[in-house]
Amino acid sequence: MHMPLVILDRDGTINQDSDDYIKSPEEWVALPGAIDAIAKLNHAGWRVVIASNQSGLGRGLFDVATLNQMHDKMNKALAKAGGRIEAIFYCPHTPDENCTCRKPLPGLFDQIADRFGVDMNEVHAVGDSLRDAQAAAASGCIPHWVLTGKGEPFIGKDLPESFPPQTRIHADLMAFADWLLAQAVLKNTAHSAHTGT
């Protein structure tokens, strides 16, 4: 049985975001319900991977050791909730380094596809900004937009035209998790009705 994959953005999707960057484990604070949402996905059989722009590395605001400490904090919180992140892919470059991995480019997603050998057309990707949705769509994933972090100012508004038209909107990561699990139930129900089981 092939375990399905969900790709999450980090800052503004799992944890609070900051215009000054999240530079230390102290500044890494999970958004309400986000840790439980990941655990819920895990329990339902989904593997969860992170794809995150971390240009603070390239800007010299923090180093890889500090980034690892932030992720240790996240992993400990997840372990307590019974969840886990399978892998963390990040782009350390600044925008002017012209890399291929910085979202909205799909490089991180391509790395994930290579590592996990998945068909990206069946992968759901969640983020709080336009570039998350663009990177997801460019790699063939199903884009989802959460109205936390950079998405917060758009609460109650329609999907902006700049977003890929297939993007689905959710209040937060838990709302996405609930939606995804409900879809899986619908699919299974339709499948069993179809096969007569």
CSV table of C-alpha atoms in Angstrom, one decimal:
chain,number,residue,atom,x,y,z
A,1,MET,CA,0.0,0.0,0.0
A,2,HIS,CA,1.5,3.3,-1.1
A,3,MET,CA,1.2,5.9,1.6
A,4,PRO,CA,0.0,9.2,0.3
A,5,LEU,CA,2.0,12.3,0.8
A,6,VAL,CA,1.1,15.9,1.9
A,7,ILE,CA,3.6,18.7,1.4
A,8,LEU,CA,3.4,21.6,3.9
A,9,ASP,CA,5.0,25.0,3.9
A,10,ARG,CA,6.5,25.9,7.3
A,11,ASP,CA,6.3,29.6,8.3
A,12,GLY,CA,2.8,30.9,8.4
A,13,THR,CA,1.3,27.4,7.9
A,14,ILE,CA,2.7,25.3,10.8
A,15,ASN,CA,4.2,28.1,12.9
A,16,GLN,CA,3.8,31.8,13.3
A,17,ASP,CA,5.5,33.9,10.7
A,18,SER,CA,7.5,37.1,11.1
A,19,ASP,CA,8.6,39.8,8.6
A,20,ASP,CA,11.9,39.7,10.5
A,21,TYR,CA,12.2,35.9,9.9
A,22,ILE,CA,12.0,33.1,12.4
A,23,LYS,CA,15.6,33.1,13.6
A,24,SER,CA,15.7,31.0,16.8
A,25,PRO,CA,13.9,28.1,18.5
A,26,GLU,CA,12.4,30.6,20.9
A,27,GLU,CA,10.8,32.4,18.0
A,28,TRP,CA,9.4,29.2,16.5
A,29,VAL,CA,5.8,29.0,17.9
A,30,ALA,CA,3.3,26.6,16.5
A,31,LEU,CA,0.0,28.0,15.2
A,32,PRO,CA,-3.1,26.8,17.1
A,33,GLY,CA,-4.1,23.3,16.1
A,34,ALA,CA,-1.3,22.9,13.5
A,35,ILE,CA,0.7,20.2,15.4
A,36,ASP,CA,-2.5,18.2,16.1
A,37,ALA,CA,-3.5,18.6,12.4
A,38,ILE,CA,-0.2,16.9,11.3
A,39,ALA,CA,-0.7,14.1,13.8
A,40,LYS,CA,-4.3,13.7,12.5
A,41,LEU,CA,-3.0,13.3,9.0
A,42,ASN,CA,-0.3,10.8,10.1
A,43,HIS,CA,-2.9,8.7,12.0
A,44,ALA,CA,-5.0,8.6,8.9
A,45,GLY,CA,-2.0,7.2,6.9
A,46,TRP,CA,-0.6,10.3,5.3
A,47,ARG,CA,3.1,11.1,5.2
A,48,VAL,CA,3.9,14.7,5.8
A,49,VAL,CA,6.9,16.5,4.3
A,50,ILE,CA,7.9,20.2,4.6
A,51,ALA,CA,9.0,22.4,1.7
A,52,SER,CA,10.2,25.8,3.0
A,53,ASN,CA,12.1,28.9,1.8
A,54,GLN,CA,14.7,29.7,4.5
A,55,SER,CA,16.5,32.6,2.9
A,56,GLY,CA,17.4,33.7,6.4
A,57,LEU,CA,20.3,31.2,6.0
A,58,GLY,CA,21.5,32.9,2.9
A,59,ARG,CA,21.1,36.3,4.5
A,60,GLY,CA,23.2,35.2,7.5
A,61,LEU,CA,20.4,35.7,10.0
A,62,PHE,CA,20.9,32.2,11.4
A,63,ASP,CA,22.9,29.1,10.7
A,64,VAL,CA,22.0,25.5,9.9
A,65,ALA,CA,22.6,24.4,13.5
A,66,THR,CA,19.9,26.9,14.6
A,67,LEU,CA,17.5,25.8,11.9
A,68,ASN,CA,18.0,22.2,13.2
A,69,GLN,CA,17.2,23.4,16.7
A,70,MET,CA,13.9,25.0,15.5
A,71,HIS,CA,13.1,21.7,13.8
A,72,ASP,CA,14.0,19.7,16.9
A,73,LYS,CA,11.5,21.9,18.8
A,74,MET,CA,8.8,21.2,16.2
A,75,ASN,CA,9.6,17.4,16.1
A,76,LYS,CA,9.3,17.2,19.9
A,77,ALA,CA,5.9,18.9,19.9
A,78,LEU,CA,4.8,16.5,17.1
A,79,ALA,CA,6.1,13.5,19.0
A,80,LYS,CA,4.0,14.5,22.0
A,81,ALA,CA,0.9,14.7,19.8
A,82,GLY,CA,1.7,11.4,18.1
A,83,GLY,CA,2.7,12.9,14.8
A,84,ARG,CA,5.9,13.2,12.7
A,85,ILE,CA,7.4,15.0,9.7
A,86,GLU,CA,8.9,12.6,7.3
A,87,ALA,CA,11.5,15.0,5.8
A,88,ILE,CA,12.2,18.7,5.7
A,89,PHE,CA,13.3,20.2,2.3
A,90,TYR,CA,14.4,23.8,2.4
A,91,CYS,CA,15.9,26.5,0.1
A,92,PRO,CA,18.7,28.4,1.9
A,93,HIS,CA,19.2,30.9,-0.9
A,94,THR,CA,18.3,34.6,-1.2
A,95,PRO,CA,16.1,35.7,-4.0
A,96,ASP,CA,19.1,37.2,-5.9
A,97,GLU,CA,21.0,33.9,-6.0
A,98,ASN,CA,18.7,32.8,-8.8
A,99,CYS,CA,18.4,29.2,-7.6
A,100,THR,CA,15.8,26.7,-8.9
A,101,CYS,CA,14.6,25.6,-5.4
A,102,ARG,CA,13.2,28.9,-4.0
A,103,LYS,CA,9.4,28.9,-4.2
A,104,PRO,CA,7.5,29.9,-6.5
A,105,LEU,CA,9.9,27.7,-8.5
A,106,PRO,CA,9.2,24.0,-8.1
A,107,GLY,CA,12.7,22.8,-7.3
A,108,LEU,CA,12.0,21.7,-3.7
A,109,PHE,CA,8.9,19.8,-4.9
A,110,ASP,CA,11.0,18.1,-7.6
A,111,GLN,CA,13.5,17.0,-4.9
A,112,ILE,CA,10.6,15.6,-2.9
A,113,ALA,CA,9.2,13.8,-6.0
A,114,ASP,CA,12.7,12.2,-6.6
A,115,ARG,CA,13.2,11.2,-2.9
A,116,PHE,CA,9.7,9.6,-2.4
A,117,GLY,CA,9.0,8.5,-6.0
A,118,VAL,CA,5.5,9.8,-5.9
A,119,ASP,CA,3.1,10.9,-8.6
A,120,MET,CA,2.9,14.6,-7.8
A,121,ASN,CA,-0.6,14.8,-9.4
A,122,GLU,CA,-2.0,13.1,-6.3
A,123,VAL,CA,0.0,15.1,-3.8
A,124,HIS,CA,-1.7,17.9,-1.8
A,125,ALA,CA,0.5,20.9,-1.0
A,126,VAL,CA,-0.5,23.5,1.6
A,127,GLY,CA,0.9,27.0,2.2
A,128,ASP,CA,-0.1,30.5,3.3
A,129,SER,CA,1.3,32.5,0.3
A,130,LEU,CA,0.9,32.9,-3.4
A,131,ARG,CA,4.4,31.5,-4.1
A,132,ASP,CA,3.5,28.3,-2.2
A,133,ALA,CA,0.5,27.7,-4.5
A,134,GLN,CA,2.5,28.6,-7.6
A,135,ALA,CA,5.3,26.1,-6.7
A,136,ALA,CA,2.7,23.4,-5.9
A,137,ALA,CA,0.9,24.0,-9.2
A,138,ALA,CA,4.2,24.2,-11.2
A,139,SER,CA,5.2,20.7,-9.9
A,140,GLY,CA,1.7,19.2,-10.7
A,141,CYS,CA,0.5,19.1,-7.0
A,142,ILE,CA,-2.9,20.0,-5.9
A,143,PRO,CA,-2.5,23.5,-4.3
A,144,HIS,CA,-4.2,24.5,-1.0
A,145,TRP,CA,-4.1,27.9,0.6
A,146,VAL,CA,-4.5,28.4,4.4
A,147,LEU,CA,-5.7,31.8,5.7
A,148,THR,CA,-3.0,31.9,8.4
A,149,GLY,CA,0.4,33.7,8.2
A,150,LYS,CA,0.5,35.7,4.9
A,151,GLY,CA,-3.0,34.4,4.1
A,152,GLU,CA,-4.7,36.1,7.1
A,153,PRO,CA,-5.5,39.4,5.4
A,154,PHE,CA,-7.6,37.5,2.8
A,155,ILE,CA,-10.0,35.9,5.3
A,156,GLY,CA,-13.5,36.3,3.9
A,157,LYS,CA,-12.3,37.2,0.4
A,158,ASP,CA,-12.4,35.3,-2.9
A,159,LEU,CA,-9.3,33.6,-4.3
A,160,PRO,CA,-7.2,36.3,-5.9
A,161,GLU,CA,-6.7,36.0,-9.7
A,162,SER,CA,-3.0,35.6,-9.3
A,163,PHE,CA,-3.5,32.2,-7.6
A,164,PRO,CA,-3.7,29.0,-9.6
A,165,PRO,CA,-7.4,28.6,-10.3
A,166,GLN,CA,-7.5,25.1,-8.8
A,167,THR,CA,-6.3,26.3,-5.4
A,168,ARG,CA,-8.6,25.4,-2.5
A,169,ILE,CA,-8.9,27.7,0.5
A,170,HIS,CA,-9.0,26.6,4.2
A,171,ALA,CA,-9.1,28.5,7.4
A,172,ASP,CA,-6.0,26.8,8.8
A,173,LEU,CA,-4.1,23.5,8.7
A,174,MET,CA,-6.6,21.7,10.8
A,175,ALA,CA,-9.4,22.8,8.5
A,176,PHE,CA,-7.3,21.4,5.6
A,177,ALA,CA,-6.7,18.1,7.5
A,178,ASP,CA,-10.4,17.7,8.2
A,179,TRP,CA,-11.2,18.4,4.5
A,180,LEU,CA,-8.7,15.9,3.2
A,181,LEU,CA,-9.8,13.2,5.6
A,182,ALA,CA,-13.4,13.8,4.6
A,183,GLN,CA,-12.4,13.5,0.9
A,184,ALA,CA,-10.7,10.2,1.6
A,185,VAL,CA,-13.9,8.9,3.3
A,186,LEU,CA,-16.0,10.0,0.4
A,187,LYS,CA,-13.6,8.3,-2.1
A,188,ASN,CA,-13.6,5.0,-0.1
A,189,THR,CA,-17.4,5.1,0.2
A,190,ALA,CA,-17.7,5.6,-3.6
A,191,HIS,CA,-15.1,2.9,-4.2
A,192,SER,CA,-16.8,0.3,-2.0
A,193,ALA,CA,-20.2,1.2,-3.6
A,194,HIS,CA,-18.7,0.7,-7.0
A,195,THR,CA,-17.0,-2.6,-6.2
A,196,GLY,CA,-20.0,-3.8,-4.2
A,197,THR,CA,-17.9,-4.5,-1.1
